[in-house]
Coordinates of C-alpha atoms in Angstrom, one line a residue:
Q1 CA 81.0 83.4 97.9
S2 CA 79.4 82.6 101.2
A3 CA 78.5 86.0 102.3
L4 CA 76.8 86.5 99.1
Q5 CA 74.6 83.6 99.5
N6 CA 74.1 84.3 103.2
Y7 CA 73.0 87.8 101.9
T8 CA 70.5 86.5 99.4
R9 CA 69.2 83.7 101.8
D10 CA 68.4 86.7 104.3
V11 CA 66.8 89.2 102.4
K12 CA 64.4 86.8 100.7
R13 CA 63.5 85.5 104.0
E14 CA 62.8 88.8 105.5
H15 CA 60.7 90.5 102.4
E16 CA 59.4 87.4 101.2
V17 CA 60.5 87.9 97.3
D18 CA 62.5 85.6 94.8
F19 CA 65.6 87.5 93.3
A20 CA 68.9 86.3 92.2
V21 CA 72.0 88.3 93.1
R22 CA 74.9 88.3 90.4
L23 CA 78.4 90.1 90.7
G24 CA 81.0 90.9 88.3
L25 CA 84.6 92.2 89.2
N26 CA 87.2 93.8 87.2
S27 CA 90.2 95.8 88.3
G28 CA 92.2 98.9 86.8
E29 CA 92.0 102.6 87.0
V30 CA 88.8 104.4 86.6
V31 CA 87.8 107.7 86.4
V32 CA 86.0 108.8 89.6
G33 CA 84.5 112.2 90.1
K34 CA 81.1 114.3 89.5
I35 CA 79.8 113.6 86.2
G36 CA 76.9 115.3 84.5
D37 CA 75.4 118.6 83.9
D38 CA 73.2 121.2 86.0
L39 CA 70.2 119.3 86.1
R40 CA 71.7 116.0 87.2
M41 CA 75.1 115.6 88.8
D42 CA 76.5 112.1 89.9
Y43 CA 79.5 111.5 91.9
T44 CA 80.4 108.0 89.8
A45 CA 83.3 106.0 88.6
Q46 CA 83.5 105.3 84.5
G47 CA 85.8 104.0 81.9
S48 CA 86.7 101.0 80.2
V49 CA 87.4 99.3 83.6
V50 CA 84.1 99.7 84.7
H51 CA 82.4 98.7 81.4
L52 CA 83.8 95.4 81.8
A53 CA 82.9 95.1 85.2
A54 CA 79.7 95.4 84.5
R55 CA 79.8 92.9 81.7
M56 CA 81.2 90.3 84.3
Q57 CA 78.2 91.0 86.2
Q58 CA 75.5 90.4 83.3
L59 CA 77.3 87.3 82.3
A60 CA 77.1 85.8 85.7
E61 CA 74.6 83.4 86.7
A62 CA 72.4 83.5 89.4
G63 CA 74.4 83.4 93.1
K64 CA 77.8 83.7 91.1
V65 CA 80.9 85.9 91.2
Y66 CA 82.5 86.4 87.8
V67 CA 86.0 88.1 87.6
S68 CA 88.1 89.2 84.7
P69 CA 91.5 88.1 84.1
A70 CA 92.9 91.5 85.5
T71 CA 91.2 90.7 88.8
A72 CA 92.2 87.0 88.5
H73 CA 96.1 87.9 88.1
L74 CA 95.8 90.3 91.0
A75 CA 94.1 88.2 93.6
E76 CA 95.6 84.8 92.2
G77 CA 96.5 82.7 95.6
Y78 CA 94.5 84.5 97.9
F79 CA 91.3 83.1 96.3
A80 CA 90.3 80.2 94.5
F81 CA 88.9 80.5 91.0
E82 CA 87.5 77.9 88.5
D83 CA 88.5 78.8 84.9
L84 CA 85.2 79.2 82.7
G85 CA 87.0 79.6 79.3
D86 CA 86.9 82.5 76.8
F87 CA 83.7 84.7 76.4
R88 CA 82.4 87.2 73.7
V89 CA 81.8 90.5 75.5
R90 CA 80.0 93.1 73.7
G91 CA 82.2 96.2 73.6
V92 CA 85.2 94.1 74.0
S93 CA 87.3 93.5 70.7
E94 CA 89.1 90.1 71.8
P95 CA 87.5 87.2 74.0
V96 CA 87.8 87.7 77.7
R97 CA 88.8 84.6 79.6
I98 CA 86.4 84.5 82.6
R99 CA 86.6 82.9 86.1
E100 CA 84.1 82.4 88.7
L101 CA 85.1 82.9 92.4
C102 CA 85.0 79.6 94.6
G103 CA 86.5 80.6 97.6
T104 CA 89.5 81.9 99.5
G105 CA 92.9 80.6 98.7
A106 CA 95.8 79.4 100.6
H107 CA 98.0 82.7 100.8
R108 CA 97.3 85.8 102.7
T109 CA 100.5 88.2 101.8
R110 CA 102.4 89.1 98.8
F111 CA 105.4 87.0 100.4
D112 CA 103.1 83.9 100.4
V113 CA 102.5 84.4 97.0
S114 CA 106.3 84.6 96.2
R115 CA 106.9 81.4 98.1
S116 CA 104.4 79.4 96.3
R117 CA 106.0 80.6 93.2
G118 CA 109.5 79.5 94.5
L119 CA 111.7 82.0 96.4
V120 CA 114.8 83.3 94.4
R121 CA 118.0 83.4 96.1
F122 CA 118.7 85.5 99.4
V123 CA 121.4 87.6 98.5
G124 CA 122.8 90.7 99.7
R125 CA 121.8 90.9 103.6
Q126 CA 124.7 89.4 105.4
N127 CA 125.2 92.3 107.5
E128 CA 121.7 92.7 108.1
M129 CA 121.2 89.0 109.5
Q130 CA 124.3 89.4 111.7
M131 CA 122.5 92.5 113.4
L132 CA 119.3 90.1 114.1
D133 CA 121.7 87.3 115.3
A134 CA 123.1 89.7 117.8
A135 CA 119.9 90.7 119.2
L136 CA 119.1 87.2 119.4
E137 CA 122.1 86.5 121.4
S138 CA 121.6 89.6 124.0
A139 CA 118.0 88.0 124.4
R140 CA 119.1 84.9 125.2
E141 CA 121.1 86.5 128.2
G142 CA 118.2 87.8 129.4
N143 CA 118.0 91.2 127.8
G144 CA 114.9 91.2 125.9
Q145 CA 115.0 93.0 122.6
V146 CA 112.7 94.6 120.1
V147 CA 113.9 95.3 116.5
G148 CA 112.0 96.9 113.8
V149 CA 113.0 96.1 110.4
V150 CA 111.7 99.3 108.1
A151 CA 111.8 99.8 104.4
E152 CA 110.1 101.1 101.8
A153 CA 107.4 98.3 99.9
G154 CA 109.1 95.4 98.2
T155 CA 112.6 96.1 99.8
G156 CA 112.8 92.5 101.6
K157 CA 111.5 93.0 104.9
S158 CA 109.5 89.8 104.9
R159 CA 112.1 88.1 103.2
L160 CA 114.7 89.0 105.7
C161 CA 112.3 88.1 108.6
F162 CA 111.6 84.7 106.8
E163 CA 115.3 83.7 106.4
F164 CA 115.7 84.7 110.4
I165 CA 112.7 82.9 111.7
E166 CA 113.6 79.8 109.7
R167 CA 117.1 79.8 111.4
C168 CA 115.3 80.1 114.5
R169 CA 112.9 77.1 113.8
A170 CA 116.1 75.2 112.6
R171 CA 117.6 76.0 115.9
G172 CA 114.4 74.6 117.9
L173 CA 113.6 78.1 119.2
A174 CA 109.8 78.7 119.9
V175 CA 108.4 81.1 117.0
R176 CA 105.1 83.0 117.0
E177 CA 103.9 85.0 114.0
G178 CA 101.2 87.4 113.6
H179 CA 100.4 89.4 110.3
C180 CA 98.6 92.9 109.6
V181 CA 96.8 92.8 106.4
A182 CA 95.9 96.0 104.4
H183 CA 91.9 95.9 105.4
G184 CA 93.2 95.3 109.1
K185 CA 92.6 98.9 110.3
N186 CA 88.9 98.0 110.4
L187 CA 89.1 94.6 112.0
P188 CA 90.2 94.8 115.3
L189 CA 92.9 92.6 117.0
V190 CA 93.7 90.3 113.7
P191 CA 97.9 90.1 114.3
I192 CA 97.3 89.6 118.0
L193 CA 94.7 86.8 117.8
E194 CA 97.1 84.9 115.5
V195 CA 99.6 85.0 117.8
V196 CA 97.5 84.2 120.8
R197 CA 96.1 81.2 118.6
A198 CA 99.5 80.2 117.8
Y199 CA 100.7 80.3 121.2
Y200 CA 98.4 78.0 122.5
G201 CA 98.3 75.7 119.4
I202 CA 95.0 76.4 118.3
A203 CA 94.4 75.2 114.6
D204 CA 91.9 76.6 112.3
D205 CA 89.8 73.6 112.4
D206 CA 89.3 73.4 115.8
D207 CA 86.1 73.6 117.3
A208 CA 85.0 75.8 120.3
R209 CA 85.7 73.2 122.7
T210 CA 88.9 71.8 121.4
A211 CA 90.3 75.5 121.5
R212 CA 88.9 76.2 125.2
E213 CA 90.4 72.5 126.2
K214 CA 94.1 73.7 124.9
V215 CA 93.7 77.1 126.4
A216 CA 93.1 75.7 129.7
G217 CA 95.3 72.9 129.7
R218 CA 98.2 75.2 129.0
M219 CA 97.1 77.8 131.6
L220 CA 96.3 75.8 134.4
L221 CA 99.6 73.5 133.7
L222 CA 101.4 76.8 134.5
D223 CA 99.5 78.2 137.5
E224 CA 95.8 76.9 138.9
A225 CA 95.6 80.6 139.7
F226 CA 95.0 81.3 136.2
R227 CA 91.3 79.8 136.4
V228 CA 89.7 83.0 137.1
V229 CA 91.0 84.5 133.8
L230 CA 89.9 81.5 131.4
P231 CA 86.7 83.0 130.6
V232 CA 88.1 86.3 129.6
I233 CA 90.5 84.6 127.3
F234 CA 87.8 82.3 125.6
E235 CA 85.7 85.5 124.9
L236 CA 89.0 87.0 123.3
L237 CA 89.4 84.4 121.3
G238 CA 85.8 83.7 120.2
V239 CA 85.4 80.5 121.6
A240 CA 83.2 81.6 124.9
D241 CA 81.9 78.8 127.3
P242 CA 78.1 79.5 127.7
T243 CA 78.1 77.6 131.2
Q244 CA 81.1 80.1 132.4
P245 CA 80.5 83.4 130.9
A246 CA 83.1 86.1 131.8
S247 CA 82.3 88.6 134.5
Q248 CA 80.8 92.0 133.6
L249 CA 84.0 94.1 133.8
A250 CA 84.6 97.5 131.7
P251 CA 86.4 97.3 128.7
E252 CA 89.6 98.9 129.9
A253 CA 89.3 96.9 133.2
R254 CA 89.1 93.6 131.0
Q255 CA 92.0 94.8 128.9
R256 CA 94.4 95.4 132.1
Q257 CA 93.5 91.9 132.8
L258 CA 94.4 90.4 130.0
F259 CA 97.7 92.8 129.9
G260 CA 98.4 91.3 133.2
V261 CA 98.2 87.5 131.9
V262 CA 100.6 88.3 129.1
R263 CA 103.2 89.9 131.2
R264 CA 102.8 86.8 133.4
L265 CA 103.5 84.5 130.8
L266 CA 106.2 86.2 129.3
R267 CA 108.1 86.6 132.8
E268 CA 107.1 82.5 133.0
A269 CA 109.8 82.1 130.4
V270 CA 112.7 83.7 132.6
E271 CA 114.6 80.7 133.7
P272 CA 118.1 79.8 133.9
G273 CA 119.1 78.2 130.5
R274 CA 115.8 78.8 129.0
E275 CA 116.1 79.3 124.9
P276 CA 114.9 82.4 124.1
S277 CA 111.5 82.4 122.0
V278 CA 110.6 84.9 118.9
L279 CA 107.8 86.7 118.1
L280 CA 107.2 88.3 114.6
L281 CA 104.6 90.9 113.9
E282 CA 104.6 92.0 110.2
D283 CA 103.4 95.4 108.1
L284 CA 102.7 97.2 111.6
H285 CA 101.7 100.4 108.5
W286 CA 98.3 98.4 108.4
I287 CA 97.8 97.7 112.2
D288 CA 94.5 98.8 113.9
G289 CA 94.5 100.6 117.2
S290 CA 93.5 98.0 119.4
S291 CA 96.4 95.6 118.2
E292 CA 98.7 98.6 118.7
S293 CA 97.9 98.7 122.3
W294 CA 98.4 95.2 122.6
L295 CA 102.0 95.7 121.0
E296 CA 103.1 98.5 123.3
E297 CA 102.5 95.9 125.9
F298 CA 104.5 93.2 124.3
V299 CA 107.1 95.8 123.8
D300 CA 107.3 96.8 127.5
A301 CA 106.9 93.1 128.7
T302 CA 109.6 92.1 126.6
A303 CA 112.4 93.9 128.7
G304 CA 114.5 91.7 131.1
T305 CA 113.2 88.6 129.2
P306 CA 114.9 86.0 127.0
N307 CA 112.7 86.7 124.5
L308 CA 112.7 88.8 120.9
L309 CA 110.0 90.8 119.5
L310 CA 110.6 91.5 115.7
V311 CA 108.3 93.6 113.7
N312 CA 108.6 95.1 110.3
F313 CA 106.9 98.2 108.5
R314 CA 106.9 100.8 105.9
P315 CA 108.9 104.2 106.6
E316 CA 105.4 106.0 107.3
Y317 CA 104.9 104.1 110.6
H318 CA 105.8 105.4 113.9
A319 CA 105.2 104.8 117.4
S320 CA 106.1 106.1 120.9
W321 CA 107.6 102.7 122.0
M322 CA 110.3 103.0 119.3
Q323 CA 112.0 105.3 122.1
R324 CA 112.5 102.4 124.5
A325 CA 116.0 101.7 125.3
H326 CA 115.6 97.8 124.2
Y327 CA 114.4 98.9 120.9
Q328 CA 116.8 99.1 117.9
Q329 CA 115.9 99.8 114.1
L330 CA 117.3 98.2 111.1
A331 CA 116.7 100.4 108.0
L332 CA 116.9 98.2 104.6
T333 CA 118.3 100.0 101.7
P334 CA 117.7 98.8 98.3
L335 CA 120.1 95.9 96.9
G336 CA 123.4 97.1 95.0
P337 CA 123.8 96.0 91.1
D338 CA 125.8 92.9 92.2
A339 CA 123.0 91.5 94.6
I340 CA 120.5 92.0 91.8
R341 CA 122.5 90.3 89.4
D342 CA 123.0 87.1 91.7
L343 CA 119.3 87.6 92.3
L344 CA 118.2 87.7 88.7
G345 CA 120.9 85.3 87.7
D346 CA 119.3 82.4 89.7
L347 CA 116.0 83.1 87.9
I348 CA 116.8 83.6 84.5
G349 CA 119.8 82.0 83.9
S350 CA 123.0 83.2 81.8
D351 CA 122.0 82.5 78.1
P352 CA 123.6 85.4 75.8
S353 CA 120.1 86.4 74.6
T354 CA 119.9 88.1 78.0
T355 CA 122.9 89.6 78.4
G356 CA 122.5 93.3 79.6
L357 CA 119.1 92.4 81.0
T358 CA 119.8 92.5 84.9
E359 CA 121.6 95.9 84.2
T360 CA 118.4 97.3 82.4
V361 CA 116.0 95.9 85.3
Y362 CA 118.4 97.3 88.0
Q363 CA 118.0 100.9 86.5
R364 CA 114.5 100.3 86.2
T365 CA 113.7 99.4 89.7
G366 CA 116.4 101.3 91.6
G367 CA 117.6 97.7 93.1
N368 CA 114.1 96.9 94.6
P369 CA 114.1 93.1 94.5
F370 CA 110.2 92.5 94.6
F371 CA 109.9 95.0 91.8
A372 CA 112.6 93.6 90.0
E373 CA 111.4 89.9 90.3
E374 CA 107.8 91.2 89.2
L375 CA 109.2 92.6 86.4
I376 CA 110.9 89.4 85.4
Q377 CA 107.6 87.6 86.0
S378 CA 106.0 89.9 83.7
L379 CA 108.1 89.2 80.6
I380 CA 107.8 85.5 81.8
E381 CA 104.1 85.5 81.3
S382 CA 104.0 88.0 78.2
G383 CA 106.2 85.3 76.7
Q384 CA 109.2 87.6 76.0
L385 CA 111.4 85.4 78.0
E386 CA 111.1 81.6 76.9
G387 CA 112.2 78.6 78.9
S388 CA 112.2 77.6 82.6
R389 CA 113.8 78.7 85.9
G390 CA 117.4 79.1 85.3
S391 CA 117.6 78.8 81.5
Y392 CA 115.2 81.6 80.1
R393 CA 116.4 83.1 76.9
L394 CA 114.8 86.3 75.5
G395 CA 112.7 85.5 72.4
T396 CA 111.9 89.2 71.3
P397 CA 114.1 92.3 71.9
I398 CA 112.7 94.6 74.9
E399 CA 112.1 98.2 73.8
H400 CA 110.6 99.3 77.2
L401 CA 109.7 97.8 80.6
D402 CA 106.2 98.6 81.7
V403 CA 105.4 98.6 85.4
P404 CA 103.9 95.2 86.4
R405 CA 100.1 95.1 87.4
T406 CA 101.2 94.2 90.8
V407 CA 103.7 96.7 91.7
Q408 CA 101.2 99.4 89.8
A409 CA 98.5 98.2 92.2
L410 CA 101.2 98.3 95.4
L411 CA 102.4 101.7 94.5
A412 CA 99.3 103.3 93.5
A413 CA 97.8 102.0 96.8
R414 CA 100.6 103.4 98.9
I415 CA 100.1 106.8 97.3
D416 CA 96.1 106.8 97.6
R417 CA 96.4 106.7 101.6
L418 CA 98.4 109.8 101.3
A419 CA 96.5 112.8 102.6
E420 CA 94.8 114.9 99.7
R421 CA 97.5 117.8 100.1
E422 CA 100.7 115.4 99.9
K423 CA 99.0 113.3 97.2
R424 CA 98.7 116.4 95.1
V425 CA 102.3 117.9 95.9
L426 CA 103.5 114.0 94.7
Q427 CA 101.4 114.4 91.5
R428 CA 103.0 117.9 90.6
A429 CA 106.2 116.7 91.5
A430 CA 105.9 113.7 89.2
V431 CA 105.2 116.0 86.2
I432 CA 108.5 118.0 86.6
G433 CA 110.3 114.6 86.6
K434 CA 112.2 112.3 89.0
E435 CA 114.5 115.2 90.1
F436 CA 112.5 118.6 91.0
E437 CA 113.4 122.0 92.6
E438 CA 111.4 123.2 95.4
P439 CA 111.0 126.8 93.5
L440 CA 109.6 125.0 90.3
L441 CA 107.4 122.7 92.4
E442 CA 105.9 126.0 94.5
A443 CA 105.4 127.7 90.9
V444 CA 102.8 125.1 89.9
A445 CA 101.7 123.5 93.4
E446 CA 98.9 126.1 93.9
L447 CA 99.9 126.1 97.7
L448 CA 100.7 128.1 100.2
A449 CA 104.7 128.2 100.8
V450 CA 104.1 126.9 104.3
D451 CA 101.6 124.1 103.0
L452 CA 104.2 123.2 100.6
T453 CA 106.9 122.6 103.0
A454 CA 104.5 121.2 105.3
A455 CA 103.7 118.4 102.7
L456 CA 107.3 117.9 101.7
A457 CA 108.2 117.1 104.9
T458 CA 105.5 114.4 105.0
L459 CA 106.9 112.9 101.9
R460 CA 110.1 113.0 102.9
A461 CA 109.5 111.2 106.2
A462 CA 107.2 108.8 104.1
E463 CA 110.3 108.4 102.0
F464 CA 108.5 108.9 99.1
V465 CA 111.1 111.9 98.2
Y466 CA 114.4 112.7 99.5
E467 CA 116.6 115.9 99.5
R468 CA 119.6 116.0 97.1
A469 CA 120.8 119.6 98.0
L470 CA 119.7 122.5 100.4
Y471 CA 121.9 125.5 98.3
P472 CA 121.4 127.7 96.4
V473 CA 118.0 126.0 96.1
A474 CA 116.3 123.1 97.6
E475 CA 116.6 120.0 95.3
Y476 CA 114.4 116.5 95.6
S477 CA 114.3 113.1 94.2
F478 CA 111.9 110.6 94.2
K479 CA 113.2 107.8 96.2
H480 CA 112.0 105.1 93.5
P481 CA 111.6 105.9 90.0
L482 CA 108.7 103.7 89.6
T483 CA 106.9 105.5 92.1
Q484 CA 107.4 108.9 89.8
E485 CA 105.7 107.0 87.1
V486 CA 102.6 105.8 89.1
A487 CA 102.0 109.0 90.5
L488 CA 102.3 110.4 87.1
D489 CA 100.1 107.9 85.7
S490 CA 97.5 108.8 88.3
L491 CA 96.7 112.1 86.8
L492 CA 93.7 112.4 84.1
R493 CA 95.4 113.2 80.5
E494 CA 94.0 116.7 80.2
R495 CA 95.1 117.3 83.8
R496 CA 98.5 116.0 83.1
R497 CA 98.8 118.3 79.9
S498 CA 98.0 121.4 81.7
L499 CA 100.6 120.8 84.4
H500 CA 103.4 120.0 82.0
A501 CA 102.3 123.5 80.3
A502 CA 102.4 125.1 83.7
V503 CA 105.8 123.4 84.3
A504 CA 107.1 124.6 80.8
R505 CA 106.0 128.6 81.5
A506 CA 107.5 128.5 84.7
L507 CA 111.1 127.1 83.4
E508 CA 110.9 129.8 80.8
A509 CA 110.2 132.6 83.4
R510 CA 112.6 131.5 85.9
S511 CA 115.7 130.3 83.7
D512 CA 118.3 132.1 82.7
K513 CA 119.9 129.5 80.5
L514 CA 117.0 128.4 78.3
D515 CA 119.5 127.0 75.8
E516 CA 120.8 124.8 78.3
Q517 CA 117.1 124.0 79.5
A518 CA 115.8 123.4 75.8
A519 CA 115.8 119.9 75.8
L520 CA 113.7 119.6 79.3
L521 CA 111.3 122.6 77.9
A522 CA 110.7 120.9 74.7
H523 CA 109.8 117.6 76.7
H524 CA 107.3 119.4 78.6
W525 CA 105.8 121.2 75.8
E526 CA 105.5 117.6 74.2
E527 CA 103.6 116.6 77.2
A528 CA 101.4 119.0 77.1
G529 CA 100.1 118.6 73.3
E530 CA 102.0 121.8 72.0
A531 CA 103.3 120.4 69.1
V532 CA 104.6 123.3 67.1
T533 CA 106.0 124.9 70.4
A534 CA 107.8 121.6 71.5
S535 CA 109.5 121.6 68.0
R536 CA 110.8 125.2 68.5
W537 CA 112.4 123.7 71.5
H538 CA 113.7 120.6 69.9
L539 CA 115.3 122.8 67.4
R540 CA 116.8 125.1 69.8
A541 CA 118.1 122.0 71.7
A542 CA 119.6 120.7 68.7
E543 CA 121.3 123.8 67.9
W544 CA 122.7 124.0 71.5
T545 CA 124.3 120.5 71.0
G546 CA 125.5 120.9 67.6
L547 CA 128.2 118.7 66.8
K548 CA 129.0 118.0 70.6
D549 CA 126.6 115.2 70.4
L550 CA 125.6 114.2 67.2
E551 CA 123.2 111.3 68.7
Q552 CA 121.3 114.0 70.8
T553 CA 121.1 116.3 67.9
A554 CA 119.7 113.9 65.2
R555 CA 117.2 113.0 68.2
H556 CA 116.0 116.4 68.7
A557 CA 115.5 116.7 64.6
R558 CA 113.7 113.7 64.3
A559 CA 111.4 114.5 67.2
V560 CA 110.3 117.7 65.2
L561 CA 109.8 115.0 62.1
S562 CA 107.5 112.7 64.5
L563 CA 105.5 115.8 66.0
L564 CA 104.8 117.7 62.8
Q565 CA 105.1 115.1 59.7
D566 CA 101.3 114.5 60.1
R567 CA 100.3 118.3 60.9
E568 CA 101.8 120.0 58.0
T569 CA 99.0 122.6 57.8
L570 CA 99.4 123.8 61.5
A571 CA 100.8 127.2 61.3
G572 CA 104.5 127.4 61.3
A573 CA 105.0 123.6 60.9
P574 CA 106.4 123.7 57.2
S575 CA 109.2 126.2 58.4
L576 CA 110.1 124.0 61.6
L577 CA 109.9 120.8 59.6
A578 CA 112.1 122.2 56.7
Q579 CA 114.9 123.4 59.6
A580 CA 114.7 119.9 61.3
A581 CA 115.2 118.0 58.0
A582 CA 118.0 120.2 56.9
R583 CA 119.9 119.3 59.9
L584 CA 119.4 115.7 59.4
V585 CA 120.6 115.7 55.6
S586 CA 123.6 117.8 57.0
L587 CA 124.5 115.1 59.3
G588 CA 123.5 112.1 57.0
W589 CA 127.1 111.4 56.2
R590 CA 128.2 111.5 59.9
L591 CA 125.1 109.3 61.0
G592 CA 125.4 106.9 58.3
L593 CA 122.2 108.0 56.6
E594 CA 121.1 105.8 53.6
E595 CA 121.4 107.4 50.3
D596 CA 117.8 106.5 49.6
A597 CA 116.4 107.7 52.7
A598 CA 118.7 111.1 52.4
E599 CA 116.9 111.4 48.8
R600 CA 113.3 111.0 50.5
L601 CA 114.4 113.6 53.4
Y602 CA 116.0 116.0 50.9
R603 CA 112.8 116.2 48.5
D604 CA 110.4 116.4 51.6
A605 CA 112.7 119.3 53.1
R606 CA 112.5 121.1 49.9
R607 CA 108.9 121.1 49.7
W608 CA 108.5 122.3 53.5
A609 CA 111.1 124.9 52.5
Q610 CA 109.1 126.0 49.8
A611 CA 105.6 125.8 51.5
A612 CA 107.1 128.4 54.0
G613 CA 108.9 130.2 51.6
D614 CA 112.1 129.7 53.3
V615 CA 114.7 130.1 50.7
A616 CA 117.6 129.9 52.9
T617 CA 116.9 127.1 54.5
E618 CA 116.2 125.5 51.0
A619 CA 119.7 126.3 50.1
R620 CA 120.9 124.7 53.1
I621 CA 119.2 121.6 52.1
C622 CA 120.5 121.4 48.5
G623 CA 123.9 122.0 49.8
A624 CA 123.9 119.1 52.6
Y625 CA 122.4 116.7 50.1
A626 CA 125.1 117.8 47.8
A627 CA 127.7 116.4 50.1
V628 CA 125.9 113.3 50.6
V629 CA 126.0 112.6 46.7
C630 CA 129.4 113.5 46.2
L631 CA 130.6 111.2 49.0
A632 CA 128.5 108.5 47.4
G633 CA 130.5 108.8 44.4
R634 CA 127.8 110.4 42.0
V635 CA 129.8 114.0 41.6

């Protein structure tokens, strides 16, 4: 808001014109690409999300920023909003609740937002906490330690570090924190300046003079010789003293001077009986180049001191300092079903209506605690879970757990950071399924084998996928089921359909067990929009399962009816419908089919068989329905 006002003022002054700037924000997925024809081709974004953003701008008052509910939901806590109420928006059927952007909020990270809602129980990390305690004890003995906590997004890196840091503070240890942010690669030294300000006790509302006094007071108390470097430190912190400018040094020389100060300050702590200090740097996968140089200096300077440097990051982050002898890595795995049950039990309670919900959430989230908590939060916000913390009840049955917007945004952003080749491979793998074989992926990836191998290696290193088997063929699986779902959803509908068709054709060409693959082929042809072909494979799958699995057999037969009932005019549709209905009628007495439903199905099936000229299937239908009638006592 402040930037908008400054921009408006500056342009008015420079060009001597009067105008009003209005901004509208909306969040969601858009179609981006080259759109147009041979005469005019624009690279642009389009879709309902763009349309609503434009409407937000049109509704905004001069100098104001209006945001949609989707944007407000994702930015809640990070920014402050004023609720303006419901507005009728052209092109949108329901009223839209609009908010005005008023300023920044109190939160900077996802973990801050979770804390504001109230943290759930800390569970399942006893072994990891013991490892951190052991590293702290080693540092206390003068063997400075660097510990890296690595895990995929949402697994609990920040929560583990928070709980450990709180324990350190409770023991009276000096703790300083720095946080890398998602946009931080373009902003130099954000986490380092946070750490330095914390070291000197500089508050956000301190003016330049106060900040300089705090720095000088601490430095000169340690050693009068630090006076010569004070101007350089002032400049680093953005509080330069105009009466004492820093000496004109080359950037490299100035950095060496500052690094020397860092080493000296860390060494000052080496005193008998001195309690260790703890430095936490979070989310190194977003660190900028300048901060990384400082981090390497911190790592080297920690050796031989009573200090613990704790960092966390996602698997895609790597650095040369990880080879240092005093560095150890702590890998977090997803929580097990018992830990998820304890975590969610504290949140939702034990009402009988929620029985089985935690198991469903565990299967959906793969044990990722953040994803699990966000799924429950989405059920609370939608009104499906009613009550209060620790005593919720399920108001309506849950047929499907959608990916929460917060989780979708997190996973989509992580996928977007991949190089184009790796993103392309991940999307095609997602079309195949949660598990996929390399030869099948190669058939649809449209890449040279060497490029595919390199892309899979990158995806493994970043822990998007992992190897399940290497013989007789390489098999992979998505590390997390929701990652596969988000990667699949990132494809445009027509592209997704063409890829499903390509996968189906590749399966047909390379499989010598088509009966076993029939259900999978039916799925891919159905997703490809080929209803008739999918129905043929559904019937083949039903034939293969037969009486071995009545529920699956009936499911495949019902799928044919669902696909073709409204498409009877398609070539071959009546015959396929008749065959599917005949199978359902013949299974009716085993499945407990109601007599009225059996009669309706019988009449439709005969009509379809007659339309197809399929006398044999019509006879099967009559015989099957006769059994239903006899069992009902109407011989």
